[in-house]
């Protein structure tokens, strides 16, 4: 990647495996702010720019060809105008677009977070279209994206009071907003608007979501880390220990498990005490009560996470008019 010379650092020229492209800066995830062209049939070895930024030169790693390209920044400018402003370019990155269920869910949750934020504000209340930056970890996880502490910048919430775990890290979600305007204003931000949050959510969440294969692979890794490694099962004590101690620990694991399983127990760190109160799946009851000693991937997916992993039956094919009405005479 190289910044296009003589254009006030406004354009970025880049190559991928086969393509030569140009990005309009700043790069904010807008799919209408870059364009690319097929440069070579197999692989682009490298590229160079002329001193005035008017031409780009590429060579093929396998086809032994050298090509000269005329650089026209106006093309990416026009494409950016076609995409629109505010959130218009980002609707295509959300399932269903602007009228889809995901955007409506994100919008409702953002406004609900604003209501919760107003609870601790003394009168007169100030109407704002932003939320506190420290609300981002809870909000993105509620929207279905589950980043680690490192990815959200080390800031977590416990009882609606911020606590730091591991400190802030560069190139994380929190840093993306906190220091976004620092070069121009010299100020550190502590609030995020709805438009900024949607852009942040779209840019940082997995492009293809979470697959069942990836989930089972992660659980298989946990099984191999247990005291008695097994291929597809793990002892309950090892399961709890790994979640609390290895990697990024889960300080509220007891509360999280009881919430997921819809049960009530006594004691913050007691996972073997008392059966649950109220309705719960039988396997969930056994886990909390201490009678279930091993956990497999089926329990993790079906009971703990509540994911319906069973293959859906295909609808029966509708009979043709010939079979319903008989052959025409």
PDB file of C-alpha atoms in Angstrom:
ATOM      1  CA  UNK A   1       0.000   0.000   0.000  1.00  0.00           C
ATOM      2  CA  UNK A   2       1.240   3.474  -0.871  1.00  0.00           C
ATOM      3  CA  UNK A   3      -0.239   6.941  -0.509  1.00  0.00           C
ATOM      4  CA  UNK A   4      -0.726   8.610  -3.887  1.00  0.00           C
ATOM      5  CA  UNK A   5       1.841  11.444  -4.266  1.00  0.00           C
ATOM      6  CA  UNK A   6       0.843  15.052  -4.959  1.00  0.00           C
ATOM      7  CA  UNK A   7      -2.735  14.570  -3.728  1.00  0.00           C
ATOM      8  CA  UNK A   8      -2.492  15.754  -0.093  1.00  0.00           C
ATOM      9  CA  UNK A   9      -2.537  12.178   1.287  1.00  0.00           C
ATOM     10  CA  UNK A  10      -6.148  11.734   0.172  1.00  0.00           C
ATOM     11  CA  UNK A  11      -5.814   8.475  -1.785  1.00  0.00           C
ATOM     12  CA  UNK A  12      -4.250   5.107  -1.029  1.00  0.00           C
ATOM     13  CA  UNK A  13      -3.179   2.734  -3.815  1.00  0.00           C
ATOM     14  CA  UNK A  14      -3.035  -0.969  -2.941  1.00  0.00           C
ATOM     15  CA  UNK A  15      -2.802  -4.429  -4.470  1.00  0.00           C
ATOM     16  CA  UNK A  16      -4.386  -7.738  -3.539  1.00  0.00           C
ATOM     17  CA  UNK A  17      -3.712 -11.132  -5.086  1.00  0.00           C
ATOM     18  CA  UNK A  18      -4.815 -10.177  -8.610  1.00  0.00           C
ATOM     19  CA  UNK A  19      -6.189  -6.659  -8.314  1.00  0.00           C
ATOM     20  CA  UNK A  20      -4.926  -3.089  -8.283  1.00  0.00           C
ATOM     21  CA  UNK A  21      -7.138  -0.727  -6.308  1.00  0.00           C
ATOM     22  CA  UNK A  22      -7.475   2.762  -4.877  1.00  0.00           C
ATOM     23  CA  UNK A  23      -8.985   3.781  -1.531  1.00  0.00           C
ATOM     24  CA  UNK A  24     -10.354   7.199  -0.639  1.00  0.00           C
ATOM     25  CA  UNK A  25      -8.989   8.216   2.761  1.00  0.00           C
ATOM     26  CA  UNK A  26      -9.786   8.079   5.596  1.00  0.00           C
ATOM     27  CA  UNK A  27     -10.633   4.383   5.439  1.00  0.00           C
ATOM     28  CA  UNK A  28     -13.815   3.944   7.489  1.00  0.00           C
ATOM     29  CA  UNK A  29     -15.246   0.732   6.043  1.00  0.00           C
ATOM     30  CA  UNK A  30     -17.394   2.494   3.443  1.00  0.00           C
ATOM     31  CA  UNK A  31     -17.658   0.002   0.533  1.00  0.00           C
ATOM     32  CA  UNK A  32     -18.162   2.896  -1.912  1.00  0.00           C
ATOM     33  CA  UNK A  33     -14.829   4.550  -1.106  1.00  0.00           C
ATOM     34  CA  UNK A  34     -12.595   2.147  -2.999  1.00  0.00           C
ATOM     35  CA  UNK A  35     -12.461   0.503  -6.391  1.00  0.00           C
ATOM     36  CA  UNK A  36     -10.268  -2.138  -7.984  1.00  0.00           C
ATOM     37  CA  UNK A  37      -9.379  -3.598 -11.353  1.00  0.00           C
ATOM     38  CA  UNK A  38      -8.129  -7.007 -12.411  1.00  0.00           C
ATOM     39  CA  UNK A  39      -4.457  -6.309 -13.058  1.00  0.00           C
ATOM     40  CA  UNK A  40      -2.971  -9.751 -13.786  1.00  0.00           C
ATOM     41  CA  UNK A  41      -4.498 -13.188 -14.388  1.00  0.00           C
ATOM     42  CA  UNK A  42      -2.607 -14.956 -11.602  1.00  0.00           C
ATOM     43  CA  UNK A  43      -0.839 -12.774  -9.044  1.00  0.00           C
ATOM     44  CA  UNK A  44       0.467  -9.220  -8.820  1.00  0.00           C
ATOM     45  CA  UNK A  45       4.102  -9.294  -7.774  1.00  0.00           C
ATOM     46  CA  UNK A  46       4.406  -5.632  -6.739  1.00  0.00           C
ATOM     47  CA  UNK A  47       3.633  -2.128  -7.935  1.00  0.00           C
ATOM     48  CA  UNK A  48       5.176   1.342  -8.048  1.00  0.00           C
ATOM     49  CA  UNK A  49       3.853   4.887  -8.490  1.00  0.00           C
ATOM     50  CA  UNK A  50       5.224   7.710 -10.602  1.00  0.00           C
ATOM     51  CA  UNK A  51       6.596  10.766  -8.799  1.00  0.00           C
ATOM     52  CA  UNK A  52       3.530  12.860  -9.684  1.00  0.00           C
ATOM     53  CA  UNK A  53       0.986  10.137  -8.878  1.00  0.00           C
ATOM     54  CA  UNK A  54      -0.324  10.056 -12.426  1.00  0.00           C
ATOM     55  CA  UNK A  55       0.656   6.470 -13.239  1.00  0.00           C
ATOM     56  CA  UNK A  56       0.987   3.098 -11.521  1.00  0.00           C
ATOM     57  CA  UNK A  57       3.178   0.217 -12.704  1.00  0.00           C
ATOM     58  CA  UNK A  58       2.528  -3.438 -11.895  1.00  0.00           C
ATOM     59  CA  UNK A  59       4.272  -6.658 -12.819  1.00  0.00           C
ATOM     60  CA  UNK A  60       2.910 -10.186 -12.763  1.00  0.00           C
ATOM     61  CA  UNK A  61       4.557 -12.741 -10.530  1.00  0.00           C
ATOM     62  CA  UNK A  62       3.897 -15.547 -13.030  1.00  0.00           C
ATOM     63  CA  UNK A  63       2.986 -13.983 -16.383  1.00  0.00           C
ATOM     64  CA  UNK A  64       6.235 -11.961 -16.730  1.00  0.00           C
ATOM     65  CA  UNK A  65       4.431  -8.825 -17.849  1.00  0.00           C
ATOM     66  CA  UNK A  66       4.826  -5.166 -16.862  1.00  0.00           C
ATOM     67  CA  UNK A  67       1.761  -2.935 -17.146  1.00  0.00           C
ATOM     68  CA  UNK A  68       1.312   0.823 -16.903  1.00  0.00           C
ATOM     69  CA  UNK A  69      -1.924   2.201 -15.432  1.00  0.00           C
ATOM     70  CA  UNK A  70      -3.239   5.741 -15.569  1.00  0.00           C
ATOM     71  CA  UNK A  71      -4.440   6.826 -12.123  1.00  0.00           C
ATOM     72  CA  UNK A  72      -7.744   8.719 -12.109  1.00  0.00           C
ATOM     73  CA  UNK A  73      -8.736   9.669  -8.542  1.00  0.00           C
ATOM     74  CA  UNK A  74     -11.976  11.201  -9.774  1.00  0.00           C
ATOM     75  CA  UNK A  75     -13.369   7.697 -10.338  1.00  0.00           C
ATOM     76  CA  UNK A  76     -13.297   6.814  -6.643  1.00  0.00           C
ATOM     77  CA  UNK A  77     -14.629  10.280  -5.764  1.00  0.00           C
ATOM     78  CA  UNK A  78     -17.683   9.731  -7.976  1.00  0.00           C
ATOM     79  CA  UNK A  79     -18.204   6.267  -6.528  1.00  0.00           C
ATOM     80  CA  UNK A  80     -18.186   7.755  -3.032  1.00  0.00           C
ATOM     81  CA  UNK A  81     -20.860  10.270  -4.037  1.00  0.00           C
ATOM     82  CA  UNK A  82     -23.017   7.480  -5.455  1.00  0.00           C
ATOM     83  CA  UNK A  83     -22.824   5.638  -2.134  1.00  0.00           C
ATOM     84  CA  UNK A  84     -24.406   8.524  -0.231  1.00  0.00           C
ATOM     85  CA  UNK A  85     -23.745  10.054   3.176  1.00  0.00           C
ATOM     86  CA  UNK A  86     -24.155   9.138   6.849  1.00  0.00           C
ATOM     87  CA  UNK A  87     -25.279   5.478   7.027  1.00  0.00           C
ATOM     88  CA  UNK A  88     -26.477   5.091   3.440  1.00  0.00           C
ATOM     89  CA  UNK A  89     -23.283   3.322   2.237  1.00  0.00           C
ATOM     90  CA  UNK A  90     -23.351   0.916   5.196  1.00  0.00           C
ATOM     91  CA  UNK A  91     -26.884  -0.446   4.856  1.00  0.00           C
ATOM     92  CA  UNK A  92     -25.704  -2.975   2.277  1.00  0.00           C
ATOM     93  CA  UNK A  93     -23.337  -4.466   4.885  1.00  0.00           C
ATOM     94  CA  UNK A  94     -26.195  -5.328   7.254  1.00  0.00           C
ATOM     95  CA  UNK A  95     -28.510  -8.275   6.744  1.00  0.00           C
ATOM     96  CA  UNK A  96     -31.704  -6.969   5.176  1.00  0.00           C
ATOM     97  CA  UNK A  97     -30.405  -3.420   4.731  1.00  0.00           C
ATOM     98  CA  UNK A  98     -32.096  -0.440   6.368  1.00  0.00           C
ATOM     99  CA  UNK A  99     -35.444  -2.205   6.746  1.00  0.00           C
ATOM    100  CA  UNK A 100     -33.897  -5.484   7.900  1.00  0.00           C
ATOM    101  CA  UNK A 101     -34.173  -6.981  11.356  1.00  0.00           C
ATOM    102  CA  UNK A 102     -30.515  -6.401  12.287  1.00  0.00           C
ATOM    103  CA  UNK A 103     -30.510  -2.642  11.731  1.00  0.00           C
ATOM    104  CA  UNK A 104     -33.798  -2.263  13.593  1.00  0.00           C
ATOM    105  CA  UNK A 105     -32.410  -4.337  16.460  1.00  0.00           C
ATOM    106  CA  UNK A 106     -29.217  -2.270  16.674  1.00  0.00           C
ATOM    107  CA  UNK A 107     -31.229   0.953  16.580  1.00  0.00           C
ATOM    108  CA  UNK A 108     -33.621  -0.163  19.329  1.00  0.00           C
ATOM    109  CA  UNK A 109     -30.797  -1.357  21.574  1.00  0.00           C
ATOM    110  CA  UNK A 110     -28.852   1.883  21.111  1.00  0.00           C
ATOM    111  CA  UNK A 111     -31.871   3.971  22.116  1.00  0.00           C
ATOM    112  CA  UNK A 112     -32.548   1.650  25.054  1.00  0.00           C
ATOM    113  CA  UNK A 113     -28.963   2.176  26.202  1.00  0.00           C
ATOM    114  CA  UNK A 114     -29.604   5.923  26.079  1.00  0.00           C
ATOM    115  CA  UNK A 115     -32.606   5.468  28.377  1.00  0.00           C
ATOM    116  CA  UNK A 116     -30.520   3.493  30.867  1.00  0.00           C
ATOM    117  CA  UNK A 117     -27.849   6.161  30.707  1.00  0.00           C
ATOM    118  CA  UNK A 118     -30.391   8.865  31.617  1.00  0.00           C
ATOM    119  CA  UNK A 119     -31.270   7.111  34.887  1.00  0.00           C
ATOM    120  CA  UNK A 120     -28.214   8.458  36.700  1.00  0.00           C
ATOM    121  CA  UNK A 121     -28.444  12.036  35.398  1.00  0.00           C
ATOM    122  CA  UNK A 122     -29.820  14.731  37.702  1.00  0.00           C
ATOM    123  CA  UNK A 123     -32.535  17.046  36.466  1.00  0.00           C
ATOM    124  CA  UNK A 124     -32.682  18.902  34.183  1.00  0.00           C
ATOM    125  CA  UNK A 125     -31.770  16.099  31.804  1.00  0.00           C
ATOM    126  CA  UNK A 126     -29.839  16.823  28.646  1.00  0.00           C
ATOM    127  CA  UNK A 127     -31.210  15.228  25.499  1.00  0.00           C
ATOM    128  CA  UNK A 128     -28.329  13.735  23.544  1.00  0.00           C
ATOM    129  CA  UNK A 129     -27.909  11.445  20.549  1.00  0.00           C
ATOM    130  CA  UNK A 130     -24.815   9.771  22.023  1.00  0.00           C
ATOM    131  CA  UNK A 131     -23.958   7.171  24.640  1.00  0.00           C
ATOM    132  CA  UNK A 132     -20.902   6.826  26.835  1.00  0.00           C
ATOM    133  CA  UNK A 133     -17.933   5.127  25.217  1.00  0.00           C
ATOM    134  CA  UNK A 134     -17.759   2.657  28.097  1.00  0.00           C
ATOM    135  CA  UNK A 135     -21.165   1.247  27.061  1.00  0.00           C
ATOM    136  CA  UNK A 136     -19.762  -0.164  23.813  1.00  0.00           C
ATOM    137  CA  UNK A 137     -18.711  -3.613  25.187  1.00  0.00           C
ATOM    138  CA  UNK A 138     -22.199  -4.395  26.488  1.00  0.00           C
ATOM    139  CA  UNK A 139     -23.938  -2.994  23.430  1.00  0.00           C
ATOM    140  CA  UNK A 140     -21.952  -4.851  20.760  1.00  0.00           C
ATOM    141  CA  UNK A 141     -22.356  -8.134  22.625  1.00  0.00           C
ATOM    142  CA  UNK A 142     -26.083  -7.550  22.895  1.00  0.00           C
ATOM    143  CA  UNK A 143     -26.125  -7.021  19.118  1.00  0.00           C
ATOM    144  CA  UNK A 144     -24.526 -10.436  18.545  1.00  0.00           C
ATOM    145  CA  UNK A 145     -20.824  -9.556  18.273  1.00  0.00           C
ATOM    146  CA  UNK A 146     -18.650 -10.984  21.060  1.00  0.00           C
ATOM    147  CA  UNK A 147     -15.213  -9.316  21.093  1.00  0.00           C
ATOM    148  CA  UNK A 148     -12.539 -10.110  23.640  1.00  0.00           C
ATOM    149  CA  UNK A 149     -11.330  -7.660  26.289  1.00  0.00           C
ATOM    150  CA  UNK A 150      -8.368  -6.847  24.067  1.00  0.00           C
ATOM    151  CA  UNK A 151     -10.591  -6.042  21.096  1.00  0.00           C
ATOM    152  CA  UNK A 152     -12.808  -3.658  23.045  1.00  0.00           C
ATOM    153  CA  UNK A 153      -9.821  -1.966  24.684  1.00  0.00           C
ATOM    154  CA  UNK A 154      -9.753  -3.583  28.110  1.00  0.00           C
ATOM    155  CA  UNK A 155     -12.746  -1.669  29.496  1.00  0.00           C
ATOM    156  CA  UNK A 156     -15.501  -3.771  31.020  1.00  0.00           C
ATOM    157  CA  UNK A 157     -18.488  -2.995  33.176  1.00  0.00           C
ATOM    158  CA  UNK A 158     -19.456  -4.527  36.488  1.00  0.00           C
ATOM    159  CA  UNK A 159     -22.538  -3.155  38.204  1.00  0.00           C
ATOM    160  CA  UNK A 160     -22.488  -0.252  35.706  1.00  0.00           C
ATOM    161  CA  UNK A 161     -19.135   0.917  37.071  1.00  0.00           C
ATOM    162  CA  UNK A 162     -16.112   0.815  34.741  1.00  0.00           C
ATOM    163  CA  UNK A 163     -13.157  -1.347  35.680  1.00  0.00           C
ATOM    164  CA  UNK A 164      -9.948  -1.767  33.736  1.00  0.00           C
ATOM    165  CA  UNK A 165      -8.612  -5.205  32.888  1.00  0.00           C
ATOM    166  CA  UNK A 166      -5.234  -5.264  31.224  1.00  0.00           C
ATOM    167  CA  UNK A 167      -5.257  -1.586  30.255  1.00  0.00           C
ATOM    168  CA  UNK A 168      -6.081  -0.052  26.922  1.00  0.00           C
ATOM    169  CA  UNK A 169      -4.535  -1.481  23.787  1.00  0.00           C
ATOM    170  CA  UNK A 170      -3.951   0.170  20.428  1.00  0.00           C
ATOM    171  CA  UNK A 171      -5.915  -0.857  17.342  1.00  0.00           C
ATOM    172  CA  UNK A 172      -9.027  -1.817  19.269  1.00  0.00           C
ATOM    173  CA  UNK A 173     -12.644  -0.738  19.122  1.00  0.00           C
ATOM    174  CA  UNK A 174     -12.330   1.695  22.003  1.00  0.00           C
ATOM    175  CA  UNK A 175      -9.242   3.334  20.536  1.00  0.00           C
ATOM    176  CA  UNK A 176     -11.002   3.692  17.202  1.00  0.00           C
ATOM    177  CA  UNK A 177     -13.465   6.163  18.711  1.00  0.00           C
ATOM    178  CA  UNK A 178     -11.523   7.563  21.658  1.00  0.00           C
ATOM    179  CA  UNK A 179      -8.673   9.040  19.585  1.00  0.00           C
ATOM    180  CA  UNK A 180     -10.495   9.516  16.274  1.00  0.00           C
ATOM    181  CA  UNK A 181     -10.342  13.344  16.399  1.00  0.00           C
ATOM    182  CA  UNK A 182      -7.211  13.667  18.518  1.00  0.00           C
ATOM    183  CA  UNK A 183      -4.946  14.820  15.673  1.00  0.00           C
ATOM    184  CA  UNK A 184      -7.297  17.669  14.738  1.00  0.00           C
ATOM    185  CA  UNK A 185      -8.621  18.738  18.141  1.00  0.00           C
ATOM    186  CA  UNK A 186      -6.164  17.330  20.677  1.00  0.00           C
ATOM    187  CA  UNK A 187      -9.150  16.042  22.689  1.00  0.00           C
ATOM    188  CA  UNK A 188      -9.994  12.510  23.798  1.00  0.00           C
ATOM    189  CA  UNK A 189     -13.606  11.514  23.208  1.00  0.00           C
ATOM    190  CA  UNK A 190     -15.802   9.703  25.722  1.00  0.00           C
ATOM    191  CA  UNK A 191     -19.067   9.521  23.732  1.00  0.00           C
ATOM    192  CA  UNK A 192     -20.171   7.832  20.527  1.00  0.00           C
ATOM    193  CA  UNK A 193     -23.126   8.677  18.277  1.00  0.00           C
ATOM    194  CA  UNK A 194     -25.484   6.189  16.647  1.00  0.00           C
ATOM    195  CA  UNK A 195     -23.945   6.678  13.193  1.00  0.00           C
ATOM    196  CA  UNK A 196     -20.448   6.118  14.578  1.00  0.00           C
ATOM    197  CA  UNK A 197     -21.560   3.047  16.496  1.00  0.00           C
ATOM    198  CA  UNK A 198     -23.104   1.411  13.417  1.00  0.00           C
ATOM    199  CA  UNK A 199     -19.891   2.014  11.472  1.00  0.00           C
ATOM    200  CA  UNK A 200     -17.863   0.609  14.355  1.00  0.00           C
ATOM    201  CA  UNK A 201     -20.107  -2.442  14.620  1.00  0.00           C
ATOM    202  CA  UNK A 202     -19.962  -3.171  10.885  1.00  0.00           C
ATOM    203  CA  UNK A 203     -16.184  -2.752  10.677  1.00  0.00           C
ATOM    204  CA  UNK A 204     -15.208  -4.887  13.669  1.00  0.00           C
ATOM    205  CA  UNK A 205     -17.695  -7.753  13.680  1.00  0.00           C
ATOM    206  CA  UNK A 206     -16.769 -10.944  11.774  1.00  0.00           C
ATOM    207  CA  UNK A 207     -17.627 -10.551   8.109  1.00  0.00           C
ATOM    208  CA  UNK A 208     -19.168 -14.032   7.912  1.00  0.00           C
ATOM    209  CA  UNK A 209     -20.430 -14.387  11.477  1.00  0.00           C
ATOM    210  CA  UNK A 210     -19.655 -17.295  13.799  1.00  0.00           C
ATOM    211  CA  UNK A 211     -19.769 -20.732  12.220  1.00  0.00           C
ATOM    212  CA  UNK A 212     -20.688 -23.927  14.030  1.00  0.00           C
ATOM    213  CA  UNK A 213     -17.417 -25.478  12.854  1.00  0.00           C
ATOM    214  CA  UNK A 214     -15.405 -22.715  14.511  1.00  0.00           C
ATOM    215  CA  UNK A 215     -17.368 -23.107  17.739  1.00  0.00           C
ATOM    216  CA  UNK A 216     -16.811 -26.860  17.856  1.00  0.00           C
ATOM    217  CA  UNK A 217     -13.128 -26.393  17.025  1.00  0.00           C
ATOM    218  CA  UNK A 218     -12.712 -23.986  19.957  1.00  0.00           C
ATOM    219  CA  UNK A 219     -14.467 -26.438  22.273  1.00  0.00           C
ATOM    220  CA  UNK A 220     -12.200 -29.227  21.011  1.00  0.00           C
ATOM    221  CA  UNK A 221      -9.188 -27.110  21.961  1.00  0.00           C
ATOM    222  CA  UNK A 222     -10.584 -26.774  25.487  1.00  0.00           C
ATOM    223  CA  UNK A 223     -11.060 -30.538  25.690  1.00  0.00           C
ATOM    224  CA  UNK A 224      -7.388 -31.095  24.853  1.00  0.00           C
ATOM    225  CA  UNK A 225      -6.356 -28.654  27.606  1.00  0.00           C
ATOM    226  CA  UNK A 226      -8.179 -30.555  30.345  1.00  0.00           C
ATOM    227  CA  UNK A 227      -6.497 -32.671  32.998  1.00  0.00           C
ATOM    228  CA  UNK A 228      -7.562 -35.851  31.211  1.00  0.00           C
ATOM    229  CA  UNK A 229      -7.625 -34.880  27.519  1.00  0.00           C
ATOM    230  CA  UNK A 230     -10.455 -36.426  25.576  1.00  0.00           C
ATOM    231  CA  UNK A 231     -11.440 -35.898  22.010  1.00  0.00           C
ATOM    232  CA  UNK A 232     -14.910 -34.445  22.458  1.00  0.00           C
ATOM    233  CA  UNK A 233     -15.643 -34.176  26.194  1.00  0.00           C
ATOM    234  CA  UNK A 234     -14.237 -32.248  29.146  1.00  0.00           C
ATOM    235  CA  UNK A 235     -14.585 -32.607  32.897  1.00  0.00           C
ATOM    236  CA  UNK A 236     -16.860 -30.014  34.468  1.00  0.00           C
ATOM    237  CA  UNK A 237     -14.132 -28.798  36.841  1.00  0.00           C
ATOM    238  CA  UNK A 238     -11.699 -28.357  33.952  1.00  0.00           C
ATOM    239  CA  UNK A 239     -14.330 -26.480  31.943  1.00  0.00           C
ATOM    240  CA  UNK A 240     -14.910 -23.988  34.766  1.00  0.00           C
ATOM    241  CA  UNK A 241     -11.183 -23.656  35.492  1.00  0.00           C
ATOM    242  CA  UNK A 242     -10.260 -22.907  31.878  1.00  0.00           C
ATOM    243  CA  UNK A 243     -12.943 -20.233  31.535  1.00  0.00           C
ATOM    244  CA  UNK A 244     -11.842 -18.568  34.771  1.00  0.00           C
ATOM    245  CA  UNK A 245      -8.068 -18.834  34.447  1.00  0.00           C
ATOM    246  CA  UNK A 246      -6.764 -19.362  30.904  1.00  0.00           C
ATOM    247  CA  UNK A 247      -6.481 -16.582  28.342  1.00  0.00           C
ATOM    248  CA  UNK A 248      -8.820 -13.719  29.139  1.00  0.00           C
ATOM    249  CA  UNK A 249     -10.522 -14.767  32.397  1.00  0.00           C
ATOM    250  CA  UNK A 250     -14.271 -14.499  32.932  1.00  0.00           C
ATOM    251  CA  UNK A 251     -14.735 -12.806  36.320  1.00  0.00           C
ATOM    252  CA  UNK A 252     -18.539 -13.173  36.207  1.00  0.00           C
ATOM    253  CA  UNK A 253     -18.643 -16.772  34.989  1.00  0.00           C
ATOM    254  CA  UNK A 254     -21.029 -17.946  37.713  1.00  0.00           C
ATOM    255  CA  UNK A 255     -23.550 -15.226  36.900  1.00  0.00           C
ATOM    256  CA  UNK A 256     -23.187 -15.835  33.162  1.00  0.00           C
ATOM    257  CA  UNK A 257     -23.805 -19.585  33.433  1.00  0.00           C
ATOM    258  CA  UNK A 258     -26.819 -19.234  35.699  1.00  0.00           C
ATOM    259  CA  UNK A 259     -28.267 -16.602  33.366  1.00  0.00           C
ATOM    260  CA  UNK A 260     -27.763 -18.766  30.277  1.00  0.00           C
ATOM    261  CA  UNK A 261     -29.238 -21.826  31.973  1.00  0.00           C
ATOM    262  CA  UNK A 262     -32.088 -19.848  33.589  1.00  0.00           C
ATOM    263  CA  UNK A 263     -31.386 -21.190  37.078  1.00  0.00           C
ATOM    264  CA  UNK A 264     -30.657 -19.746  40.535  1.00  0.00           C
ATOM    265  CA  UNK A 265     -27.874 -20.833  42.883  1.00  0.00           C
ATOM    266  CA  UNK A 266     -26.265 -19.646  46.087  1.00  0.00           C
ATOM    267  CA  UNK A 267     -22.614 -18.672  46.261  1.00  0.00           C
ATOM    268  CA  UNK A 268     -20.608 -16.756  43.701  1.00  0.00           C
ATOM    269  CA  UNK A 269     -18.016 -19.468  43.055  1.00  0.00           C
ATOM    270  CA  UNK A 270     -19.928 -22.603  43.961  1.00  0.00           C
ATOM    271  CA  UNK A 271     -20.838 -24.541  40.830  1.00  0.00           C
ATOM    272  CA  UNK A 272     -21.821 -27.738  42.658  1.00  0.00           C
ATOM    273  CA  UNK A 273     -24.205 -26.435  45.320  1.00  0.00           C
ATOM    274  CA  UNK A 274     -27.990 -26.899  45.318  1.00  0.00           C
ATOM    275  CA  UNK A 275     -30.264 -27.816  42.428  1.00  0.00           C
ATOM    276  CA  UNK A 276     -31.777 -24.952  40.458  1.00  0.00           C
ATOM    277  CA  UNK A 277     -35.014 -23.241  41.305  1.00  0.00           C
ATOM    278  CA  UNK A 278     -37.552 -23.028  38.502  1.00  0.00           C
ATOM    279  CA  UNK A 279     -37.819 -24.680  35.139  1.00  0.00           C
ATOM    280  CA  UNK A 280     -34.601 -25.590  33.357  1.00  0.00           C
ATOM    281  CA  UNK A 281     -33.413 -28.265  30.937  1.00  0.00           C
ATOM    282  CA  UNK A 282     -32.578 -31.559  32.627  1.00  0.00           C
ATOM    283  CA  UNK A 283     -28.929 -31.418  31.577  1.00  0.00           C
ATOM    284  CA  UNK A 284     -28.672 -27.843  32.863  1.00  0.00           C
ATOM    285  CA  UNK A 285     -30.057 -28.998  36.202  1.00  0.00           C
ATOM    286  CA  UNK A 286     -27.449 -31.739  36.362  1.00  0.00           C
ATOM    287  CA  UNK A 287     -24.629 -29.302  35.594  1.00  0.00           C
ATOM    288  CA  UNK A 288     -25.483 -26.811  38.326  1.00  0.00           C
ATOM    289  CA  UNK A 289     -26.412 -29.489  40.851  1.00  0.00           C
ATOM    290  CA  UNK A 290     -23.130 -31.278  40.337  1.00  0.00           C
ATOM    291  CA  UNK A 291     -24.508 -34.522  38.888  1.00  0.00           C
ATOM    292  CA  UNK A 292     -23.246 -33.827  35.378  1.00  0.00           C
ATOM    293  CA  UNK A 293     -19.511 -34.465  35.478  1.00  0.00           C
ATOM    294  CA  UNK A 294     -18.637 -34.141  31.794  1.00  0.00           C
ATOM    295  CA  UNK A 295     -19.556 -31.615  29.122  1.00  0.00           C
ATOM    296  CA  UNK A 296     -19.640 -32.332  25.410  1.00  0.00           C
ATOM    297  CA  UNK A 297     -20.154 -30.101  22.403  1.00  0.00           C
ATOM    298  CA  UNK A 298     -23.849 -31.006  22.171  1.00  0.00           C
ATOM    299  CA  UNK A 299     -24.504 -29.708  25.680  1.00  0.00           C
ATOM    300  CA  UNK A 300     -22.481 -26.563  24.972  1.00  0.00           C
ATOM    301  CA  UNK A 301     -24.412 -25.772  21.790  1.00  0.00           C
ATOM    302  CA  UNK A 302     -27.921 -26.974  22.650  1.00  0.00           C
ATOM    303  CA  UNK A 303     -28.282 -26.246  26.364  1.00  0.00           C
ATOM    304  CA  UNK A 304     -25.677 -23.681  27.379  1.00  0.00           C
ATOM    305  CA  UNK A 305     -25.772 -21.435  24.304  1.00  0.00           C
ATOM    306  CA  UNK A 306     -29.299 -22.345  23.221  1.00  0.00           C
ATOM    307  CA  UNK A 307     -28.417 -22.754  19.542  1.00  0.00           C
ATOM    308  CA  UNK A 308     -30.645 -24.953  17.433  1.00  0.00           C
ATOM    309  CA  UNK A 309     -28.005 -26.889  15.516  1.00  0.00           C
ATOM    310  CA  UNK A 310     -30.343 -29.574  14.194  1.00  0.00           C
ATOM    311  CA  UNK A 311     -30.591 -29.619  10.400  1.00  0.00           C
ATOM    312  CA  UNK A 312     -33.862 -28.224   9.183  1.00  0.00           C
ATOM    313  CA  UNK A 313     -36.076 -30.486   7.154  1.00  0.00           C
ATOM    314  CA  UNK A 314     -36.687 -29.399   3.623  1.00  0.00           C
ATOM    315  CA  UNK A 315     -40.330 -28.591   2.884  1.00  0.00           C
ATOM    316  CA  UNK A 316     -42.150 -31.280   1.015  1.00  0.00           C
ATOM    317  CA  UNK A 317     -42.371 -30.656  -2.673  1.00  0.00           C
ATOM    318  CA  UNK A 318     -45.772 -29.565  -3.827  1.00  0.00           C
ATOM    319  CA  UNK A 319     -47.410 -32.095  -6.060  1.00  0.00           C
ATOM    320  CA  UNK A 320     -47.794 -31.117  -9.655  1.00  0.00           C
ATOM    321  CA  UNK A 321     -51.149 -30.267 -11.138  1.00  0.00           C
ATOM    322  CA  UNK A 322     -51.014 -33.532 -13.040  1.00  0.00           C
ATOM    323  CA  UNK A 323     -50.837 -35.644  -9.870  1.00  0.00           C
ATOM    324  CA  UNK A 324     -53.572 -33.628  -8.182  1.00  0.00           C
ATOM    325  CA  UNK A 325     -56.009 -33.378 -11.058  1.00  0.00           C
ATOM    326  CA  UNK A 326     -55.032 -36.360 -13.122  1.00  0.00           C
ATOM    327  CA  UNK A 327     -53.875 -36.378 -16.690  1.00  0.00           C
ATOM    328  CA  UNK A 328     -55.705 -34.007 -18.997  1.00  0.00           C
ATOM    329  CA  UNK A 329     -58.002 -35.723 -21.485  1.00  0.00           C
TER     330      UNK A 329
END
